[in-house]
């Protein structure tokens, strides 16, 4: 049994061409949101089972690549065309050569994958629901059903989704929702990316069924809302090599803390540090756990008041150390009564 189960319906085979001296250097890896989350979780000492569909020749290769990294695979094998891409990065920027999202899951394969995910997620007690490679891979309502059934069985559910999949998962009920400000604005959940609009969107998502909501804001501090109120979380500012995968590393850091028994309010510190380190690297979902632990000390946390008309008020507390977060999460005497 693994510490965490990740629902990754369609992992992607990635082929990247880079330059090594005067010769092309070709790298083949497993990729996709769930894979990047799993990779960072492993770096943080958390064991992972990935529940996924393994399609055709690409799927057989993905199984070997995932298992070679130390990820346990609970896969549904099926014929057909899987998700894959070939990128050329020899010029410094990613240039797509060929990309395919693969084939959507059929009803029988989806039923089998659903059952596998429930089995593994309930055994772990902590499940991450990640997105598929393509919009048509599976019905969005799958996320509502999975979130509801996993929580009914006693598991905690973390989702890092957008659009219809986000709304479906929240309708089922989730312990933690992570989303970016851009996704909130794009999907019409926030009027714009102003603090006031983001706070309003977070309150609404919390009301709909997300116990904790985390909003990433590119280079601006993260925002967190839970039953105790809002936090503003400032990651350390690092020199950027590649921003891709930073959000998935953030999610993985939060999940790693939860796997160790922390609340999302406490775990956000590790998440912020993991996301900050990931941007310094070209490898997505990678980083050294010792460095992440050091970067935790550079994360700033401020409790902010909730004013729906004025947006974010001035902080009511200053910097809070990671050890002080537990105190912020403690209910006051009035709450205990």
Coordinates of N, CA, C and O in Angstrom, one line a residue, residues 40-185:
X40 N 7.6 14.5 -7.8 CA 8.0 15.3 -6.6 C 7.6 14.7 -5.3 O 8.4 14.8 -4.3
X41 N 6.5 13.9 -5.2 CA 6.2 13.2 -4.0 C 7.3 12.2 -3.7 O 7.7 12.1 -2.5
X42 N 7.8 11.5 -4.7 CA 8.9 10.6 -4.4 C 10.1 11.3 -3.9 O 10.8 10.8 -2.9
X43 N 10.4 12.5 -4.4 CA 11.6 13.3 -3.9 C 11.4 13.6 -2.4 O 12.4 13.8 -1.7
X44 N 10.1 13.8 -2.0 CA 9.8 14.2 -0.7 C 9.6 13.0 0.3 O 9.2 13.1 1.4
X45 N 10.0 11.8 -0.2 CA 9.9 10.6 0.6 C 8.5 10.0 0.8 O 8.3 9.2 1.7
X46 N 7.6 10.3 -0.2 CA 6.3 9.8 -0.1 C 6.1 8.7 -1.2 O 6.4 9.0 -2.3
X47 N 5.6 7.5 -0.8 CA 5.4 6.5 -1.8 C 4.1 6.7 -2.5 O 3.1 7.3 -2.0
X48 N 4.1 6.3 -3.8 CA 3.0 6.7 -4.7 C 2.5 5.5 -5.6 O 3.4 4.8 -6.1
X49 N 1.2 5.3 -5.7 CA 0.6 4.4 -6.7 C -0.1 5.3 -7.7 O -0.9 6.2 -7.3
X50 N 0.1 5.0 -9.0 CA -0.5 5.8 -10.0 C -1.6 4.9 -10.7 O -1.3 3.8 -11.1
X51 N -2.8 5.4 -10.6 CA -3.9 4.7 -11.3 C -4.1 5.3 -12.7 O -4.5 6.5 -12.7
X52 N -3.9 4.5 -13.7 CA -3.9 5.1 -15.1 C -4.3 4.1 -16.1 O -4.3 2.9 -15.9
X53 N -4.7 4.7 -17.3 CA -4.9 3.8 -18.5 C -3.6 3.8 -19.3 O -2.9 4.8 -19.5
X54 N -3.2 2.6 -19.6 CA -2.0 2.3 -20.4 C -2.4 1.8 -21.8 O -2.8 0.7 -21.9
X55 N -2.2 2.7 -22.8 CA -2.8 2.5 -24.1 C -1.7 2.0 -25.1 O -0.8 2.8 -25.4
X56 N -1.9 0.9 -25.7 CA -1.1 0.4 -26.8 C 0.4 0.3 -26.5 O 0.9 0.1 -25.4
X57 N 1.2 0.5 -27.5 CA 2.7 0.4 -27.4 C 3.2 1.5 -26.5 O 4.1 1.3 -25.7
X58 N 2.6 2.7 -26.6 CA 3.0 3.8 -25.7 C 2.8 3.4 -24.2 O 3.6 3.7 -23.4
X59 N 1.6 2.8 -24.0 CA 1.3 2.4 -22.6 C 2.3 1.4 -22.0 O 2.6 1.5 -20.9
X60 N 2.7 0.5 -22.9 CA 3.6 -0.5 -22.4 C 5.0 0.1 -22.0 O 5.6 -0.3 -21.0
X61 N 5.4 1.1 -22.8 CA 6.6 1.8 -22.5 C 6.5 2.6 -21.3 O 7.4 2.7 -20.4
X62 N 5.3 3.3 -21.1 CA 5.1 4.1 -19.9 C 5.2 3.3 -18.6 O 5.7 3.8 -17.6
X63 N 4.6 2.1 -18.6 CA 4.7 1.3 -17.4 C 6.1 1.1 -17.0 O 6.4 1.2 -15.8
X64 N 7.0 0.7 -17.9 CA 8.4 0.5 -17.6 C 9.0 1.8 -17.0 O 9.8 1.8 -16.1
X65 N 8.8 2.9 -17.7 CA 9.4 4.2 -17.3 C 8.9 4.6 -15.9 O 9.7 5.0 -15.1
X66 N 7.6 4.4 -15.6 CA 7.1 4.8 -14.3 C 7.6 3.9 -13.2 O 8.1 4.4 -12.1
X67 N 7.7 2.6 -13.5 CA 8.2 1.7 -12.5 C 9.7 1.9 -12.2 O 10.1 1.7 -11.1
X68 N 10.4 2.2 -13.3 CA 11.8 2.5 -13.1 C 12.1 3.7 -12.2 O 13.1 3.8 -11.5
X69 N 11.1 4.6 -12.1 CA 11.3 5.8 -11.3 C 10.9 5.5 -9.8 O 11.0 6.3 -8.9
X70 N 10.3 4.3 -9.6 CA 9.8 4.0 -8.3 C 8.3 4.2 -8.0 O 7.9 4.1 -6.9
X71 N 7.6 4.5 -9.1 CA 6.1 4.7 -8.9 C 5.4 3.3 -9.1 O 5.7 2.6 -10.1
X72 N 4.6 2.9 -8.2 CA 3.8 1.7 -8.4 C 2.7 2.0 -9.4 O 2.0 3.1 -9.3
X73 N 2.4 1.1 -10.3 CA 1.5 1.4 -11.3 C 0.3 0.4 -11.2 O 0.5 -0.8 -11.2
X74 N -0.9 1.0 -11.0 CA -2.1 0.2 -11.1 C -2.8 0.6 -12.4 O -3.6 1.5 -12.4
X75 N -2.5 -0.1 -13.5 CA -2.8 0.3 -14.8 C -3.9 -0.6 -15.4 O -3.9 -1.8 -15.2
X76 N -4.7 0.1 -16.2 CA -5.7 -0.6 -17.1 C -5.1 -0.6 -18.5 O -5.0 0.4 -19.1
X77 N -4.8 -1.8 -19.0 CA -4.1 -1.9 -20.3 C -5.2 -2.0 -21.3 O -6.2 -2.8 -21.2
X78 N -5.0 -1.3 -22.5 CA -6.0 -1.4 -23.5 C -5.3 -1.1 -24.9 O -4.2 -0.5 -24.9
X79 N -5.9 -1.6 -26.0 CA -5.3 -1.3 -27.3 C -5.6 0.1 -27.7 O -6.4 0.8 -27.1
X80 N -4.8 0.6 -28.7 CA -5.1 1.9 -29.3 C -3.9 2.8 -29.3 O -2.8 2.4 -29.1
X81 N -4.2 4.1 -29.4 CA -3.2 5.1 -29.5 C -3.1 5.9 -28.2 O -4.1 6.5 -27.7
X82 N -1.9 6.0 -27.5 CA -1.8 6.7 -26.3 C -1.3 8.1 -26.5 O -1.0 8.5 -27.6
X83 N -1.2 8.8 -25.4 CA -0.8 10.2 -25.4 C 0.7 10.3 -25.5 O 1.4 9.6 -24.7
X84 N 1.2 11.2 -26.4 CA 2.7 11.3 -26.5 C 3.0 12.6 -27.2 O 2.2 13.2 -27.9
X85 N 4.2 13.1 -27.0 CA 4.7 14.3 -27.8 C 6.2 14.2 -28.0 O 7.0 13.5 -27.2
X86 N 6.7 14.9 -29.1 CA 8.1 15.0 -29.4 C 8.4 16.5 -29.4 O 7.7 17.2 -30.2
X87 N 9.3 17.0 -28.6 CA 9.6 18.4 -28.6 C 11.1 18.6 -28.8 O 11.9 17.8 -28.4
X88 N 11.5 19.6 -29.6 CA 12.8 20.0 -29.9 C 13.2 21.2 -29.1 O 12.6 22.3 -29.2
X89 N 14.2 21.1 -28.1 CA 14.6 22.2 -27.3 C 16.0 22.6 -27.5 O 16.6 23.3 -26.7
X90 N 16.5 22.3 -28.7 CA 17.9 22.6 -29.0 C 18.1 24.1 -29.2 O 19.3 24.6 -29.0
X91 N 17.1 24.9 -29.5 CA 17.3 26.3 -29.7 C 17.0 27.1 -28.4 O 17.0 28.3 -28.4
X92 N 16.8 26.4 -27.3 CA 16.5 27.0 -26.0 C 15.0 27.1 -25.7 O 14.7 27.1 -24.5
X93 N 14.2 27.1 -26.7 CA 12.7 27.1 -26.4 C 12.2 25.8 -26.9 O 12.7 25.1 -27.8
X94 N 11.0 25.4 -26.3 CA 10.4 24.1 -26.7 C 9.7 24.3 -28.1 O 8.9 25.3 -28.2
X95 N 10.0 23.5 -29.0 CA 9.3 23.5 -30.3 C 8.7 22.2 -30.6 O 9.3 21.2 -30.8
X96 N 7.3 22.2 -30.6 CA 6.6 20.9 -30.8 C 6.9 20.3 -32.2 O 6.8 21.1 -33.2
X97 N 7.3 19.1 -32.3 CA 7.5 18.4 -33.5 C 6.2 17.5 -33.9 O 5.7 17.5 -35.0
X98 N 5.7 16.8 -32.9 CA 4.5 16.0 -33.1 C 3.9 15.8 -31.7 O 4.6 15.6 -30.7
X99 N 2.6 15.8 -31.7 CA 1.8 15.7 -30.4 C 0.5 14.9 -30.7 O -0.1 15.1 -31.7
X100 N 0.1 14.1 -29.7 CA -1.1 13.4 -29.8 C -1.7 13.2 -28.4 O -0.9 12.9 -27.5
X101 N -3.0 13.5 -28.2 CA -3.6 13.3 -26.9 C -4.1 11.9 -26.7 O -4.5 11.6 -25.6
X102 N -4.0 11.0 -27.7 CA -4.4 9.7 -27.5 C -5.9 9.5 -27.7 O -6.6 10.5 -28.0
X103 N -6.4 8.3 -27.5 CA -7.8 8.1 -27.7 C -8.6 8.1 -26.4 O -8.1 7.7 -25.3
X104 N -9.9 8.6 -26.4 CA -10.7 8.7 -25.2 C -10.9 7.3 -24.6 O -10.9 6.3 -25.3
X105 N -11.2 7.2 -23.3 CA -11.5 6.0 -22.7 C -12.9 5.5 -23.0 O -13.8 6.3 -22.9
X106 N -13.0 4.2 -23.4 CA -14.3 3.7 -23.6 C -15.0 3.4 -22.3 O -14.4 3.4 -21.2
X107 N -16.3 3.1 -22.3 CA -17.1 2.9 -21.1 C -16.5 1.7 -20.2 O -16.4 1.9 -19.0
X108 N -16.2 0.6 -20.8 CA -15.7 -0.5 -20.1 C -14.3 -0.2 -19.4 O -14.1 -0.6 -18.3
X109 N -13.4 0.4 -20.2 CA -12.1 0.7 -19.7 C -12.3 1.8 -18.5 O -11.5 1.7 -17.5
X110 N -13.2 2.7 -18.7 CA -13.4 3.7 -17.7 C -13.9 3.1 -16.4 O -13.5 3.4 -15.3
X111 N -14.9 2.1 -16.5 CA -15.4 1.5 -15.4 C -14.3 0.7 -14.6 O -14.2 0.7 -13.4
X112 N -13.4 0.1 -15.4 CA -12.3 -0.7 -14.7 C -11.3 0.3 -14.0 O -10.9 0.0 -12.9
X113 N -11.0 1.4 -14.7 CA -10.1 2.4 -14.1 C -10.7 3.0 -12.9 O -10.0 3.2 -11.9
X114 N -12.0 3.2 -12.9 CA -12.7 3.8 -11.7 C -12.6 2.8 -10.5 O -12.3 3.3 -9.4
X115 N -12.8 1.6 -10.8 CA -12.7 0.6 -9.7 C -11.3 0.5 -9.2 O -11.1 0.4 -7.9
X116 N -10.3 0.5 -10.1 CA -8.9 0.5 -9.6 C -8.6 1.7 -8.7 O -7.9 1.6 -7.7
X117 N -9.1 2.8 -9.1 CA -8.8 4.1 -8.4 C -9.4 4.0 -7.0 O -8.8 4.4 -6.0
X118 N -10.6 3.6 -6.9 CA -11.3 3.4 -5.6 C -10.5 2.5 -4.7 O -10.3 2.7 -3.5
X119 N -10.1 1.3 -5.3 CA -9.4 0.3 -4.5 C -8.1 0.9 -3.9 O -7.8 0.8 -2.7
X120 N -7.3 1.5 -4.8 CA -6.0 2.0 -4.4 C -6.2 3.3 -3.5 O -5.4 3.5 -2.5
X121 N -7.1 4.2 -3.9 CA -7.3 5.4 -3.1 C -7.8 5.1 -1.7 O -7.3 5.8 -0.7
X122 N -8.7 4.2 -1.5 CA -9.2 3.9 -0.2 C -8.1 3.2 0.6 O -8.0 3.4 1.8
X123 N -7.3 2.4 0.0 CA -6.2 1.8 0.7 C -5.2 2.8 1.2 O -4.7 2.7 2.3
X124 N -4.9 3.8 0.3 CA -3.9 4.8 0.7 C -4.5 5.8 1.7 O -3.8 6.3 2.6
X125 N -5.8 6.1 1.6 CA -6.4 7.1 2.5 C -6.2 8.5 2.0 O -6.7 9.4 2.7
X126 N -5.4 8.7 1.0 CA -5.1 10.1 0.4 C -5.0 9.9 -1.1 O -4.1 9.2 -1.6
X127 N -5.9 10.6 -1.8 CA -5.9 10.5 -3.3 C -5.8 11.9 -3.9 O -6.4 12.8 -3.4
X128 N -5.0 11.9 -5.0 CA -4.9 13.1 -5.8 C -5.6 12.8 -7.2 O -5.3 11.9 -7.8
X129 N -6.5 13.7 -7.5 CA -7.2 13.6 -8.8 C -6.6 14.6 -9.8 O -6.7 15.8 -9.6
X130 N -5.9 14.1 -10.8 CA -5.2 15.0 -11.8 C -5.9 14.9 -13.1 O -6.7 14.0 -13.3
X131 N -5.6 15.8 -14.0 CA -6.3 15.9 -15.2 C -5.7 15.0 -16.3 O -4.6 14.5 -16.2
X132 N -6.5 14.7 -17.4 CA -6.1 13.9 -18.5 C -5.3 14.7 -19.5 O -5.1 15.9 -19.4
X133 N -4.7 14.0 -20.5 CA -3.9 14.6 -21.5 C -4.8 15.5 -22.4 O -4.4 16.5 -22.9
X134 N -6.0 15.1 -22.7 CA -6.9 15.8 -23.6 C -8.2 16.0 -23.0 O -8.7 15.4 -22.1
X135 N -8.9 17.0 -23.6 CA -10.3 17.4 -23.1 C -11.3 16.2 -23.3 O -12.2 16.2 -22.5
X136 N -11.1 15.4 -24.3 CA -12.1 14.3 -24.6 C -11.7 13.0 -23.9 O -12.4 12.0 -24.2
X137 N -10.7 12.9 -23.1 CA -10.3 11.6 -22.6 C -11.3 10.9 -21.8 O -11.4 9.7 -21.9
X138 N -12.1 11.6 -21.0 CA -13.1 11.0 -20.1 C -14.1 12.1 -19.7 O -13.8 13.2 -19.7
X139 N -15.3 11.7 -19.3 CA -16.3 12.7 -19.0 C -15.9 13.4 -17.7 O -15.5 12.8 -16.7
X140 N -16.2 14.7 -17.6 CA -15.8 15.5 -16.4 C -16.5 15.0 -15.2 O -16.0 15.1 -14.1
X141 N -17.8 14.4 -15.3 CA -18.5 14.0 -14.2 C -17.8 12.8 -13.4 O -18.1 12.5 -12.3
X142 N -16.8 12.2 -14.1 CA -16.0 11.1 -13.4 C -15.4 11.7 -12.2 O -15.3 11.0 -11.2
X143 N -15.0 13.0 -12.2 CA -14.3 13.6 -11.1 C -15.3 13.8 -9.9 O -14.9 13.7 -8.7
X144 N -16.5 14.1 -10.2 CA -17.5 14.3 -9.1 C -17.7 12.9 -8.4 O -17.7 12.9 -7.2
X145 N -17.9 11.9 -9.2 CA -18.2 10.6 -8.7 C -17.0 10.1 -7.8 O -17.2 9.5 -6.7
X146 N -15.8 10.2 -8.4 CA -14.6 9.7 -7.7 C -14.4 10.5 -6.4 O -14.2 9.9 -5.3
X147 N -14.5 11.8 -6.4 CA -14.3 12.6 -5.2 C -15.4 12.2 -4.1 O -15.0 11.9 -2.9
X148 N -16.6 12.0 -4.5 CA -17.7 11.7 -3.6 C -17.4 10.3 -3.0 O -17.5 10.1 -1.8
X149 N -17.1 9.3 -3.9 CA -17.0 7.9 -3.4 C -15.7 7.7 -2.6 O -15.7 7.0 -1.6
X150 N -14.6 8.4 -2.9 CA -13.4 8.3 -2.1 C -13.6 8.9 -0.7 O -13.2 8.3 0.3
X151 N -14.3 10.0 -0.7 CA -14.5 10.6 0.7 C -15.5 9.8 1.5 O -15.4 9.7 2.7
X152 N -16.5 9.3 0.8 CA -17.5 8.4 1.5 C -16.8 7.2 2.1 O -17.2 6.8 3.2
X153 N -15.7 6.7 1.5 CA -15.0 5.6 2.0 C -13.9 6.0 3.0 O -13.2 5.2 3.5
X154 N -13.8 7.3 3.3 CA -12.9 7.7 4.4 C -11.6 8.3 3.9 O -10.7 8.7 4.7
X155 N -11.4 8.4 2.6 CA -10.1 8.9 2.0 C -10.2 10.5 1.9 O -11.2 11.0 1.7
X156 N -9.0 11.1 2.0 CA -8.9 12.5 1.7 C -8.7 12.7 0.3 O -8.0 11.9 -0.4
X157 N -9.2 13.8 -0.3 CA -9.1 14.0 -1.8 C -8.5 15.4 -2.0 O -9.0 16.4 -1.5
X158 N -7.5 15.4 -2.9 CA -6.9 16.7 -3.3 C -7.0 16.7 -4.8 O -6.8 15.7 -5.5
X159 N -7.4 17.9 -5.3 CA -7.6 18.0 -6.8 C -6.8 19.2 -7.3 O -6.7 20.2 -6.6
X160 N -6.2 19.1 -8.5 CA -5.5 20.2 -9.1 C -6.1 20.2 -10.5 O -5.6 19.6 -11.5
X161 N -7.2 20.9 -10.7 CA -8.0 20.8 -11.9 C -8.5 22.2 -12.3 O -8.3 23.2 -11.6
X162 N -9.1 22.3 -13.5 CA -9.7 23.5 -14.0 C -10.9 23.2 -14.8 O -11.2 22.0 -15.1
X163 N -11.7 24.2 -15.1 CA -12.9 24.1 -16.0 C -13.9 23.2 -15.5 O -14.2 23.1 -14.3
X164 N -14.5 22.4 -16.4 CA -15.6 21.5 -16.0 C -15.2 20.4 -15.0 O -16.0 20.0 -14.1
X165 N -13.9 20.0 -15.1 CA -13.4 18.9 -14.2 C -13.3 19.5 -12.8 O -13.7 18.8 -11.8
X166 N -12.9 20.8 -12.6 CA -12.8 21.4 -11.3 C -14.2 21.5 -10.7 O -14.4 21.1 -9.6
X167 N -15.2 22.0 -11.5 CA -16.5 22.2 -10.9 C -17.2 20.9 -10.6 O -17.9 20.8 -9.6
X168 N -16.9 19.8 -11.4 CA -17.4 18.5 -11.1 C -16.9 17.9 -9.8 O -17.6 17.4 -8.9
X169 N -15.5 18.0 -9.6 CA -14.9 17.5 -8.4 C -15.4 18.2 -7.1 O -15.7 17.6 -6.1
X170 N -15.5 19.6 -7.2 CA -16.0 20.3 -6.1 C -17.4 20.0 -5.7 O -17.8 19.9 -4.5
X171 N -18.2 19.7 -6.7 CA -19.6 19.2 -6.4 C -19.6 17.9 -5.7 O -20.5 17.7 -4.9
X172 N -18.6 17.1 -5.9 CA -18.5 15.8 -5.2 C -18.0 16.0 -3.8 O -18.2 15.1 -2.9
X173 N -17.2 17.1 -3.5 CA -16.6 17.4 -2.2 C -15.2 17.0 -2.2 O -14.8 15.9 -2.5
X174 N -14.3 18.0 -1.9 CA -12.8 17.7 -1.8 C -12.2 18.3 -0.6 O -12.8 19.3 0.0
X175 N -11.1 17.8 -0.1 CA -10.4 18.3 1.0 C -9.6 19.5 0.6 O -9.5 20.5 1.4
X176 N -8.9 19.4 -0.6 CA -8.1 20.6 -1.0 C -8.3 20.7 -2.5 O -8.2 19.7 -3.3
X177 N -8.5 22.0 -2.9 CA -8.6 22.3 -4.3 C -7.4 23.3 -4.6 O -7.3 24.3 -3.9
X178 N -6.6 23.0 -5.6 CA -5.6 23.9 -6.0 C -5.9 24.3 -7.4 O -6.2 23.5 -8.3
X179 N -5.8 25.6 -7.7 CA -6.1 26.2 -9.0 C -5.3 27.5 -9.1 O -4.9 28.1 -8.1
X180 N -5.1 27.9 -10.4 CA -4.4 29.2 -10.6 C -5.3 30.3 -10.8 O -6.5 30.1 -11.2
X181 N -4.9 31.6 -10.6 CA -5.7 32.7 -10.8 C -6.1 32.8 -12.3 O -7.2 33.2 -12.6
X182 N -5.2 32.5 -13.2 CA -5.5 32.5 -14.6 C -6.6 31.5 -14.9 O -7.5 31.9 -15.7
X183 N -6.6 30.4 -14.3 CA -7.7 29.4 -14.6 C -9.0 29.9 -14.1 O -10.1 29.7 -14.7
X184 N -9.0 30.5 -12.9 CA -10.2 31.1 -12.3 C -10.8 32.1 -13.2 O -12.1 32.2 -13.5
X185 N -10.0 33.0 -13.7 CA -10.5 34.1 -14.6 C -10.9 33.5 -16.0 O -12.0 33.9 -16.5

